[in-house]
Short mmCIF file of C-alpha atoms in Angstrom, two decimals:
data_model
loop_
_atom_site.label_atom_id
_atom_site.label_comp_id
_atom_site.label_asym_id
_atom_site.label_seq_id
_atom_site.Cartn_x
_atom_site.Cartn_y
_atom_site.Cartn_z
CA UNK A 1 87.20 124.36 104.68
CA UNK A 2 88.82 120.91 104.67
CA UNK A 3 86.64 119.67 107.52
CA UNK A 4 83.51 120.20 105.43
CA UNK A 5 84.96 119.35 102.04
CA UNK A 6 82.76 117.42 99.57
CA UNK A 7 85.34 114.63 99.53
CA UNK A 8 85.28 114.23 103.30
CA UNK A 9 81.49 114.27 103.43
CA UNK A 10 81.19 111.62 100.73
CA UNK A 11 83.84 109.47 102.39
CA UNK A 12 81.90 109.63 105.65
CA UNK A 13 78.69 108.64 103.88
CA UNK A 14 80.40 105.63 102.31
CA UNK A 15 82.11 104.53 105.53
CA UNK A 16 78.79 104.62 107.38
CA UNK A 17 77.51 101.81 105.14
CA UNK A 18 78.63 98.41 106.52
CA UNK A 19 79.69 96.87 103.21
CA UNK A 20 81.64 93.86 104.45
CA UNK A 21 82.56 91.78 101.40
CA UNK A 22 80.66 90.87 99.26
CA UNK A 23 78.03 93.36 100.47
CA UNK A 24 77.82 96.80 98.90
CA UNK A 25 75.25 98.22 101.37
CA UNK A 26 74.04 100.88 98.95
CA UNK A 27 77.43 102.47 98.29
CA UNK A 28 77.21 102.01 94.54
CA UNK A 29 73.70 103.50 94.39
CA UNK A 30 75.07 106.60 96.10
CA UNK A 31 77.97 106.82 93.65
CA UNK A 32 75.73 106.20 90.64
CA UNK A 33 73.30 108.95 91.63
CA UNK A 34 76.10 111.53 91.71
CA UNK A 35 77.61 110.36 88.44
CA UNK A 36 74.27 110.29 86.66
CA UNK A 37 73.84 113.99 87.37
CA UNK A 38 77.10 114.55 85.47
CA UNK A 39 75.85 112.77 82.36
CA UNK A 40 77.24 109.30 83.02
CA UNK A 41 75.40 106.29 81.61
CA UNK A 42 74.79 104.06 84.60
CA UNK A 43 75.01 100.30 84.19
CA UNK A 44 74.77 98.08 87.25
CA UNK A 45 76.21 94.61 86.66
CA UNK A 46 75.38 91.97 89.23
CA UNK A 47 77.03 88.57 89.13
CA UNK A 48 76.06 86.11 91.85
CA UNK A 49 76.11 87.94 95.19
CA UNK A 50 78.38 90.68 93.90
CA UNK A 51 77.32 94.21 92.97
CA UNK A 52 79.30 95.94 90.24
CA UNK A 53 78.92 99.37 88.68
CA UNK A 54 80.02 100.44 85.20
CA UNK A 55 79.42 104.11 84.51
CA UNK A 56 80.66 106.00 81.46
CA UNK A 57 80.58 109.59 80.26
CA UNK A 58 81.36 110.04 76.58
CA UNK A 59 81.93 107.67 73.69
CA UNK A 60 85.23 108.81 72.16
CA UNK A 61 88.71 107.72 73.12
CA UNK A 62 90.84 107.76 75.07
CA UNK A 63 88.90 106.29 77.99
CA UNK A 64 90.19 107.01 81.49
CA UNK A 65 88.65 104.62 84.03
CA UNK A 66 88.61 105.07 87.79
CA UNK A 67 88.57 101.59 89.35
CA UNK A 68 87.89 100.61 92.93
CA UNK A 69 85.86 98.58 95.39
CA UNK A 70 83.18 99.34 97.92
CA UNK A 71 83.57 96.13 99.92
CA UNK A 72 85.69 96.12 103.06
CA UNK A 73 87.24 93.44 105.23
CA UNK A 74 85.59 92.43 108.52
CA UNK A 75 86.20 94.74 111.46
CA UNK A 76 87.63 92.26 113.92
CA UNK A 77 86.67 92.64 117.61
CA UNK A 78 84.59 95.80 117.98
CA UNK A 79 85.90 96.26 121.52
CA UNK A 80 89.37 96.85 120.09
CA UNK A 81 88.24 99.90 118.12
CA UNK A 82 88.40 103.34 119.71
CA UNK A 83 85.11 104.18 117.95
CA UNK A 84 82.47 102.29 115.98
CA UNK A 85 84.13 101.25 112.68
CA UNK A 86 80.97 102.18 110.74
CA UNK A 87 80.49 105.54 112.44
CA UNK A 88 83.01 107.83 110.71
CA UNK A 89 84.89 109.72 113.39
CA UNK A 90 87.48 112.48 113.12
CA UNK A 91 90.26 112.68 115.70
CA UNK A 92 93.46 114.68 115.42
CA UNK A 93 92.94 115.31 111.72
CA UNK A 94 92.35 111.64 110.91
CA UNK A 95 89.12 110.08 109.64
CA UNK A 96 88.58 106.72 111.35
CA UNK A 97 86.38 103.92 110.06
CA UNK A 98 86.55 100.62 108.22
CA UNK A 99 87.38 101.36 104.60
CA UNK A 100 88.68 104.88 105.27
CA UNK A 101 91.98 104.06 103.55
CA UNK A 102 91.00 100.89 101.69
CA UNK A 103 89.34 102.28 99.76
CA UNK A 104 86.25 104.41 100.35
CA UNK A 105 88.38 107.49 100.80
CA UNK A 106 89.83 106.98 97.33
CA UNK A 107 86.40 106.47 95.79
CA UNK A 108 85.12 109.68 97.37
CA UNK A 109 88.16 111.54 95.99
CA UNK A 110 87.55 110.08 92.53
CA UNK A 111 83.92 111.17 92.46
CA UNK A 112 84.59 114.71 93.66
CA UNK A 113 87.55 115.04 91.29
CA UNK A 114 85.32 114.15 88.36
CA UNK A 115 82.58 116.51 89.58
CA UNK A 116 85.04 119.39 89.67
CA UNK A 117 86.66 118.44 86.37
CA UNK A 118 83.37 118.15 84.46
CA UNK A 119 82.16 121.48 85.87
CA UNK A 120 85.25 123.16 84.41
CA UNK A 121 85.58 121.02 81.27
CA UNK A 122 82.09 119.90 80.18
CA UNK A 123 83.38 119.33 76.63
CA UNK A 124 86.50 117.41 77.60
CA UNK A 125 88.26 115.06 75.23
CA UNK A 126 87.70 111.31 75.35
CA UNK A 127 85.61 109.55 77.98
CA UNK A 128 85.59 108.95 81.73
CA UNK A 129 84.39 105.74 83.37
CA UNK A 130 84.01 104.18 86.79
CA UNK A 131 84.41 100.44 87.41
CA UNK A 132 83.40 99.72 91.00
CA UNK A 133 82.97 96.26 92.54
CA UNK A 134 82.04 94.70 95.89
CA UNK A 135 84.25 91.64 95.31
CA UNK A 136 87.83 92.82 95.71
CA UNK A 137 88.37 91.82 99.33
CA UNK A 138 86.73 88.44 98.71
CA UNK A 139 87.47 85.72 96.15
CA UNK A 140 87.44 88.25 93.26
CA UNK A 141 85.58 85.95 90.88
CA UNK A 142 82.35 87.90 90.28
CA UNK A 143 83.73 91.41 90.37
CA UNK A 144 86.11 93.35 88.14
CA UNK A 145 87.08 90.27 86.15
CA UNK A 146 83.46 89.70 85.10
CA UNK A 147 82.90 93.35 84.21
CA UNK A 148 86.03 93.32 82.06
CA UNK A 149 84.78 90.20 80.29
CA UNK A 150 81.48 91.93 79.54
CA UNK A 151 83.25 95.03 78.22
CA UNK A 152 85.49 92.97 75.98
CA UNK A 153 82.54 91.05 74.59
CA UNK A 154 81.02 94.26 73.33
CA UNK A 155 84.27 95.83 72.18
CA UNK A 156 84.77 98.46 74.88
CA UNK A 157 88.38 99.28 75.62
CA UNK A 158 89.97 100.99 78.63
CA UNK A 159 93.03 103.07 77.70
CA UNK A 160 94.01 104.36 81.14
CA UNK A 161 93.01 102.95 84.53
CA UNK A 162 93.54 104.69 87.85
CA UNK A 163 93.01 102.19 90.69
CA UNK A 164 92.44 103.74 94.10
CA UNK A 165 94.37 101.18 96.16
CA UNK A 166 96.30 102.71 99.09
CA UNK A 167 99.73 102.92 97.48
CA UNK A 168 101.45 105.56 99.60
CA UNK A 169 103.92 104.61 102.32
CA UNK A 170 104.68 107.59 104.58
CA UNK A 171 103.21 110.53 102.69
CA UNK A 172 100.46 110.82 100.09
CA UNK A 173 101.89 110.29 96.64
CA UNK A 174 105.36 109.13 97.69
CA UNK A 175 104.74 105.82 95.90
CA UNK A 176 102.49 104.64 93.10
CA UNK A 177 102.09 101.13 91.74
CA UNK A 178 102.71 100.73 88.04
CA UNK A 179 102.49 96.96 88.17
CA UNK A 180 102.08 93.94 90.42
CA UNK A 181 103.76 90.59 90.73
CA UNK A 182 101.92 87.43 89.77
CA UNK A 183 100.68 85.09 92.48
CA UNK A 184 100.72 81.30 92.08
CA UNK A 185 99.81 79.00 95.00
CA UNK A 186 100.39 75.27 95.29
CA UNK A 187 98.92 72.60 97.53
CA UNK A 188 101.31 69.66 97.87
CA UNK A 189 100.57 66.26 99.42
CA UNK A 190 103.55 63.95 100.01
CA UNK A 191 102.68 60.28 100.41
CA UNK A 192 104.53 58.09 102.91
CA UNK A 193 103.57 55.04 104.92
CA UNK A 194 102.24 55.23 108.46
CA UNK A 195 103.91 53.07 111.07
CA UNK A 196 105.39 52.79 114.55
CA UNK A 197 108.36 55.06 115.29
CA UNK A 198 110.16 52.05 116.82
CA UNK A 199 109.99 50.21 113.49
CA UNK A 200 110.91 52.82 110.87
CA UNK A 201 111.97 50.11 108.44
CA UNK A 202 108.30 49.14 108.16
CA UNK A 203 107.14 52.71 107.46
CA UNK A 204 108.10 55.65 105.27
CA UNK A 205 108.29 59.08 106.85
CA UNK A 206 107.01 61.60 104.29
CA UNK A 207 109.01 64.45 105.82
CA UNK A 208 112.29 62.56 105.77
CA UNK A 209 111.61 61.53 102.18
CA UNK A 210 110.77 65.05 100.96
CA UNK A 211 112.94 67.29 103.15
CA UNK A 212 115.71 67.58 100.55
CA UNK A 213 113.22 68.50 97.80
CA UNK A 214 111.45 71.05 100.01
CA UNK A 215 114.79 72.61 100.91
CA UNK A 216 115.69 72.76 97.22
CA UNK A 217 112.47 74.60 96.44
CA UNK A 218 113.25 77.14 99.17
CA UNK A 219 116.80 77.62 97.90
CA UNK A 220 115.96 77.83 94.21
CA UNK A 221 116.89 81.07 92.44
CA UNK A 222 113.87 81.50 90.21
CA UNK A 223 115.05 84.65 88.43
CA UNK A 224 116.98 87.85 89.04
CA UNK A 225 114.02 90.17 88.60
CA UNK A 226 114.23 93.11 86.20
CA UNK A 227 113.97 96.89 86.09
CA UNK A 228 110.40 96.79 87.41
CA UNK A 229 110.30 93.69 89.64
CA UNK A 230 112.38 92.14 92.44
CA UNK A 231 113.41 88.48 92.09
CA UNK A 232 110.65 85.91 92.31
CA UNK A 233 109.94 84.74 95.87
CA UNK A 234 108.97 81.20 96.98
CA UNK A 235 107.43 80.92 100.45
CA UNK A 236 105.98 77.94 102.32
CA UNK A 237 102.83 79.16 104.05
CA UNK A 238 101.64 76.00 105.83
CA UNK A 239 103.24 72.66 106.64
CA UNK A 240 101.33 69.90 108.42
CA UNK A 241 101.73 66.22 109.27
CA UNK A 242 101.23 63.87 112.17
CA UNK A 243 98.47 62.00 113.96
CA UNK A 244 98.76 63.73 117.31
CA UNK A 245 100.69 60.83 118.82
CA UNK A 246 104.44 60.86 119.47
CA UNK A 247 104.95 57.20 118.58
CA UNK A 248 103.42 57.20 115.09
CA UNK A 249 105.15 57.98 111.81
CA UNK A 250 102.54 59.85 109.77
CA UNK A 251 101.36 58.60 106.43
CA UNK A 252 101.44 61.89 104.60
CA UNK A 253 102.64 65.50 104.69
CA UNK A 254 100.78 68.52 103.35
CA UNK A 255 102.40 71.78 102.34
CA UNK A 256 100.99 75.01 100.99
CA UNK A 257 103.28 77.43 99.21
CA UNK A 258 103.13 80.60 97.15
CA UNK A 259 105.29 82.21 94.51
CA UNK A 260 105.16 85.95 93.86
CA UNK A 261 106.70 86.12 90.42
CA UNK A 262 107.86 88.71 87.93
CA UNK A 263 107.37 89.10 84.21
CA UNK A 264 110.55 87.01 83.79
CA UNK A 265 108.46 83.87 84.39
CA UNK A 266 105.09 82.48 83.42
CA UNK A 267 102.94 80.01 85.41
CA UNK A 268 103.67 77.07 83.10
CA UNK A 269 107.43 77.50 83.52
CA UNK A 270 107.10 77.73 87.31
CA UNK A 271 104.97 74.59 87.52
CA UNK A 272 107.45 72.67 85.38
CA UNK A 273 110.40 73.72 87.55
CA UNK A 274 108.60 72.88 90.81
CA UNK A 275 107.56 69.48 89.55
CA UNK A 276 111.05 68.84 88.15
CA UNK A 277 112.53 69.37 91.63
CA UNK A 278 109.89 67.17 93.27
CA UNK A 279 110.38 64.40 90.69
CA UNK A 280 114.00 64.02 91.79
CA UNK A 281 112.85 62.81 95.23
CA UNK A 282 112.05 59.25 96.27
CA UNK A 283 108.39 59.80 97.09
CA UNK A 284 104.97 59.99 95.53
CA UNK A 285 103.08 63.25 95.58
CA UNK A 286 100.00 65.10 94.40
CA UNK A 287 99.92 68.79 93.61
CA UNK A 288 97.24 71.28 92.64
CA UNK A 289 97.61 74.90 91.66
CA UNK A 290 95.75 78.19 91.82
CA UNK A 291 96.78 81.23 89.80
CA UNK A 292 95.49 84.35 91.57
CA UNK A 293 96.91 86.73 89.00
CA UNK A 294 99.61 87.13 86.39
CA UNK A 295 102.20 89.89 86.65
CA UNK A 296 101.66 93.13 84.79
CA UNK A 297 103.59 96.34 84.39
CA UNK A 298 102.88 99.75 82.89
CA UNK A 299 106.15 101.24 81.61
CA UNK A 300 106.78 104.94 81.97
CA UNK A 301 104.49 106.63 79.47
CA UNK A 302 101.48 108.91 79.21
CA UNK A 303 99.60 107.70 82.31
CA UNK A 304 102.62 107.37 84.60
CA UNK A 305 103.87 110.82 83.62
CA UNK A 306 100.42 112.38 84.05
CA UNK A 307 100.10 110.93 87.57
CA UNK A 308 103.65 111.92 88.47
CA UNK A 309 102.99 115.47 87.33
CA UNK A 310 99.69 115.64 89.21
CA UNK A 311 101.37 114.49 92.43
CA UNK A 312 104.14 117.04 91.99
CA UNK A 313 101.60 119.84 91.46
CA UNK A 314 99.44 118.86 94.45
CA UNK A 315 102.08 117.84 97.01
CA UNK A 316 105.43 119.12 95.77
CA UNK A 317 107.06 115.69 96.05
CA UNK A 318 108.59 113.26 93.58
CA UNK A 319 106.88 109.89 93.48
CA UNK A 320 108.52 106.48 93.23
CA UNK A 321 107.33 103.63 91.05
CA UNK A 322 106.69 100.31 92.79
CA UNK A 323 105.41 96.83 91.99
CA UNK A 324 105.56 95.60 95.60
CA UNK A 325 102.65 94.30 97.65
CA UNK A 326 99.88 91.83 96.96
CA UNK A 327 97.54 91.53 94.03
CA UNK A 328 94.94 94.10 93.00
CA UNK A 329 92.11 94.32 90.50
CA UNK A 330 94.55 96.03 88.17
CA UNK A 331 95.54 92.50 87.12
CA UNK A 332 92.16 92.11 85.41
CA UNK A 333 92.28 95.45 83.60
CA UNK A 334 95.87 95.38 82.31
CA UNK A 335 95.30 92.47 79.88
CA UNK A 336 92.85 94.71 77.97
CA UNK A 337 95.90 96.66 76.84
CA UNK A 338 95.26 99.41 79.37
CA UNK A 339 97.92 101.44 81.12
CA UNK A 340 97.29 100.90 84.84
CA UNK A 341 98.48 102.93 87.81
CA UNK A 342 97.44 102.51 91.44
CA UNK A 343 97.34 105.67 93.53
CA UNK A 344 95.73 106.06 96.91
CA UNK A 345 96.26 107.04 100.56
CA UNK A 346 98.87 105.93 103.05
CA UNK A 347 98.55 102.19 103.60
CA UNK A 348 99.81 102.03 107.22
CA UNK A 349 96.43 101.11 108.78
CA UNK A 350 94.65 99.13 106.06
CA UNK A 351 92.85 95.97 107.29
CA UNK A 352 93.76 96.96 110.86
CA UNK A 353 91.75 98.01 113.89
CA UNK A 354 91.30 101.81 113.90
CA UNK A 355 91.86 102.14 110.15
CA UNK A 356 92.18 105.80 109.24
CA UNK A 357 93.06 108.34 106.58
CA UNK A 358 94.16 111.94 106.89
CA UNK A 359 91.39 114.47 106.30
CA UNK A 360 93.73 116.76 104.37
CA UNK A 361 95.02 113.71 102.52
CA UNK A 362 91.58 113.12 101.01
CA UNK A 363 91.40 116.68 99.70
CA UNK A 364 94.87 116.40 98.17
CA UNK A 365 94.02 113.04 96.62
CA UNK A 366 90.95 114.50 94.92
CA UNK A 367 93.12 117.27 93.51
CA UNK A 368 95.67 114.75 92.20
CA UNK A 369 92.94 112.78 90.43
CA UNK A 370 91.54 116.00 88.95
CA UNK A 371 94.95 117.13 87.70
CA UNK A 372 95.43 113.69 86.09
CA UNK A 373 92.13 114.13 84.26
CA UNK A 374 93.28 117.53 83.04
CA UNK A 375 96.55 116.13 81.73
CA UNK A 376 94.95 113.21 79.88
CA UNK A 377 91.64 114.63 78.68
CA UNK A 378 92.33 118.30 77.94
CA UNK A 379 95.78 118.11 76.32
CA UNK A 380 97.39 116.27 73.44
CA UNK A 381 100.37 113.93 73.87
CA UNK A 382 102.73 116.91 73.78
CA UNK A 383 100.94 118.53 76.69
CA UNK A 384 99.22 121.20 74.59
CA UNK A 385 95.60 122.23 75.03
CA UNK A 386 93.58 121.70 71.83
CA UNK A 387 92.21 124.66 69.89
CA UNK A 388 88.72 123.14 69.72
CA UNK A 389 86.92 120.45 71.66
CA UNK A 390 84.18 118.13 70.56
CA UNK A 391 81.42 117.37 73.00
CA UNK A 392 81.25 113.60 73.51
CA UNK A 393 79.13 113.44 76.65
CA UNK A 394 75.65 111.99 76.30
CA UNK A 395 72.60 113.37 78.00
CA UNK A 396 71.80 111.76 81.35
CA UNK A 397 69.99 108.42 81.10
CA UNK A 398 68.01 106.53 83.69
CA UNK A 399 69.76 103.74 85.56
CA UNK A 400 69.47 100.38 83.88
#
């Protein structure tokens, strides 16, 4: 029965652990214990305050990695929730709790999918891995990026990565992410000269001086996008100036802005164009930058087709490819040369009060992940099952 499915029970167990970023609250220990019983080598990796888990079954290629995070965003006012956010509650076929959709439900589906797959295919091709962090909802500096660095140092390569981010819009599987835009933020300080509003000739208003340049930045056509990405977007997020008095021209203006950019541009080119526009103005300025992630895309190929087929088998619907939305930890895995696809539940309630996921949705998601495993690790590139299989899975080891 769906209401007592292994996926639902594991999701409830994970939700009940208050793992507000960067806390893990024991979630990864629970996951590791289940994977170890399947023959995974368990390798906790802690960096700073962040808990990370790398677990691998097998040594041969290709390596299919399930990637996700156990940390969740804060709950907000508890009084606004219909039930305790860390007491998993089922109402009208929905599982409520912080992290239900983002992304403890996905992690539960991943684990149960692998349990079912290994039971049926103990001698599967290639390898399976889990890369789980507690630093995705936070600054993302001691999580997946650090694990990837460690893997690269010792020559481990991920071929396929399935990230459990909630990618679906209205129905499970209607959309998957095969890439993400880059994110570049700027902090701009325009220098003027403070003075009395009655004597503007003795002052220099930083807004008046920079308004034309700021408008030009907003109007700039950065690119036209491409087959996978919409045009690059420039947005001013914060604009501040003033002393609090209505008779004082302020001495400076501060602006924060962000560009979500496609593979048509790189950060160096964006910085040069922004600074070229600013340099045309009659004002002095300072600017600093932060690159949150570069754009990446996985073209249609083995992983995309395997996921598409799995969704079709489990739900009967055709999925759409998308690169919309914010950044994800896929941006750290893609530079390894991995094909990366994000597939998870409906994203309508993520980060909100009364976050929820459909109970039946979790069961379907586990089946989709399992079917993807079958496509990638039991068949050759032409979709044929091999005549013989070589056992690559090690015997269970103790946690390190």
